Amino acid sequence: MFGNMADMMGLMGKMKDLQSKMKEAQDQLAGIIETAESGGGMVRATVNGQKTLIGLEIDKDLINPDDKEMLQDLIVAAVNKAFENLEPKIKEHLAKATDGVLPNIPGLDLGGFMK
C-alpha cells in the first residue's frame, strides 16, 4: 500500500519539475529568433519562439499601390517560412528543457504546450 503511495508522490514531484521546466522553457522561447525572406530578399520577416512576428522589412521598390496583392503574398510567404523554420528550433529547445524529467517517449511532441 505504501509503495503505491510513494510512487504517486514521486510522480507528483516529477510533474512539478516538468511544470517548472516547461514554464522556464516557455519564457526562454522569446530569445529564439528566426528570419526568412521572400521575393529574392525584398521582404524579410523575423519571428520569435513565442510565435510572434517581431520584425518586417520591405524593400521600398516593392511598395506600389497598384500591386498590393503581390506585396501581401510576399509578406505572407516570408512570415510563414520564418515560422516553418522556427518549429525545429522550438522542438529542440523543449527537448533539452525537459531532458531527464520526462521519459524518452517516441513521438511525444511538447510543441502544443507552447501555443
Short mmCIF file of C-alpha atoms in Angstrom, two decimals, residues 35-109:
data_model
loop_
_atom_site.label_atom_id
_atom_site.label_comp_id
_atom_site.label_asym_id
_atom_site.label_seq_id
_atom_site.Cartn_x
_atom_site.Cartn_y
_atom_site.Cartn_z
CA THR A 35 14.28 35.39 -40.06
CA ALA A 36 13.12 34.34 -43.52
CA GLU A 37 12.71 36.17 -46.77
CA SER A 38 10.70 36.07 -49.95
CA GLY A 39 10.85 37.88 -53.27
CA GLY A 40 14.61 37.39 -53.51
CA GLY A 41 15.16 39.10 -50.18
CA MET A 42 12.84 42.03 -50.83
CA VAL A 43 10.62 41.02 -47.89
CA ARG A 44 12.15 39.81 -44.62
CA ALA A 45 10.10 38.59 -41.66
CA THR A 46 11.53 37.96 -38.19
CA VAL A 47 9.66 35.82 -35.64
CA ASN A 48 10.47 34.54 -32.16
CA GLY A 49 9.91 31.23 -30.41
CA GLN A 50 6.74 32.53 -28.79
CA LYS A 51 5.33 32.61 -32.32
CA THR A 52 5.23 36.38 -32.53
CA LEU A 53 6.13 38.42 -35.59
CA ILE A 54 8.75 40.84 -34.23
CA GLY A 55 10.07 42.42 -37.41
CA LEU A 56 9.11 43.04 -41.00
CA GLU A 57 11.32 44.69 -43.63
CA ILE A 58 10.01 45.59 -47.07
CA ASP A 59 12.23 46.90 -49.85
CA LYS A 60 10.96 50.33 -50.89
CA ASP A 61 10.89 49.27 -54.55
CA LEU A 62 8.09 46.80 -53.71
CA ILE A 63 5.73 49.45 -52.39
CA ASN A 64 3.38 50.03 -55.31
CA PRO A 65 -0.27 50.83 -54.56
CA ASP A 66 -1.26 49.30 -57.91
CA ASP A 67 0.17 45.90 -56.99
CA LYS A 68 -0.65 45.45 -53.33
CA GLU A 69 -1.66 41.79 -53.83
CA MET A 70 1.91 40.82 -54.75
CA LEU A 71 3.26 42.60 -51.68
CA GLN A 72 0.69 40.88 -49.47
CA ASP A 73 1.63 37.48 -50.94
CA LEU A 74 5.34 38.11 -50.35
CA ILE A 75 4.72 39.16 -46.75
CA VAL A 76 2.63 36.07 -46.05
CA ALA A 77 5.26 33.85 -47.69
CA ALA A 78 8.11 35.35 -45.64
CA VAL A 79 6.20 35.11 -42.35
CA ASN A 80 5.09 31.54 -42.99
CA LYS A 81 8.61 30.47 -43.96
CA ALA A 82 10.04 32.05 -40.79
CA PHE A 83 7.51 30.17 -38.64
CA GLU A 84 8.19 26.93 -40.52
CA ASN A 85 11.95 27.33 -39.94
CA LEU A 86 11.28 28.10 -36.28
CA GLU A 87 9.47 24.83 -35.47
CA PRO A 88 12.57 22.58 -35.31
CA LYS A 89 14.30 25.11 -33.05
CA ILE A 90 11.33 25.13 -30.66
CA LYS A 91 11.21 21.32 -30.56
CA GLU A 92 14.93 21.11 -29.90
CA HIS A 93 14.70 23.71 -27.14
CA LEU A 94 11.80 21.90 -25.44
CA ALA A 95 13.54 18.54 -25.71
CA LYS A 96 16.61 19.97 -23.96
CA ALA A 97 14.49 21.73 -21.33
CA THR A 98 12.65 18.54 -20.36
CA ASP A 99 15.62 16.18 -20.66
CA GLY A 100 15.74 13.97 -17.60
CA VAL A 101 12.28 14.99 -16.38
CA LEU A 102 10.20 13.05 -18.89
CA PRO A 103 10.94 9.56 -20.16
CA ASN A 104 12.04 9.39 -23.79
CA ILE A 105 8.75 8.57 -25.46
CA PRO A 106 8.99 8.34 -29.27
CA GLY A 107 6.51 10.65 -30.92
CA LEU A 108 5.90 12.76 -27.80
CA ASP A 109 5.63 16.34 -29.07
#
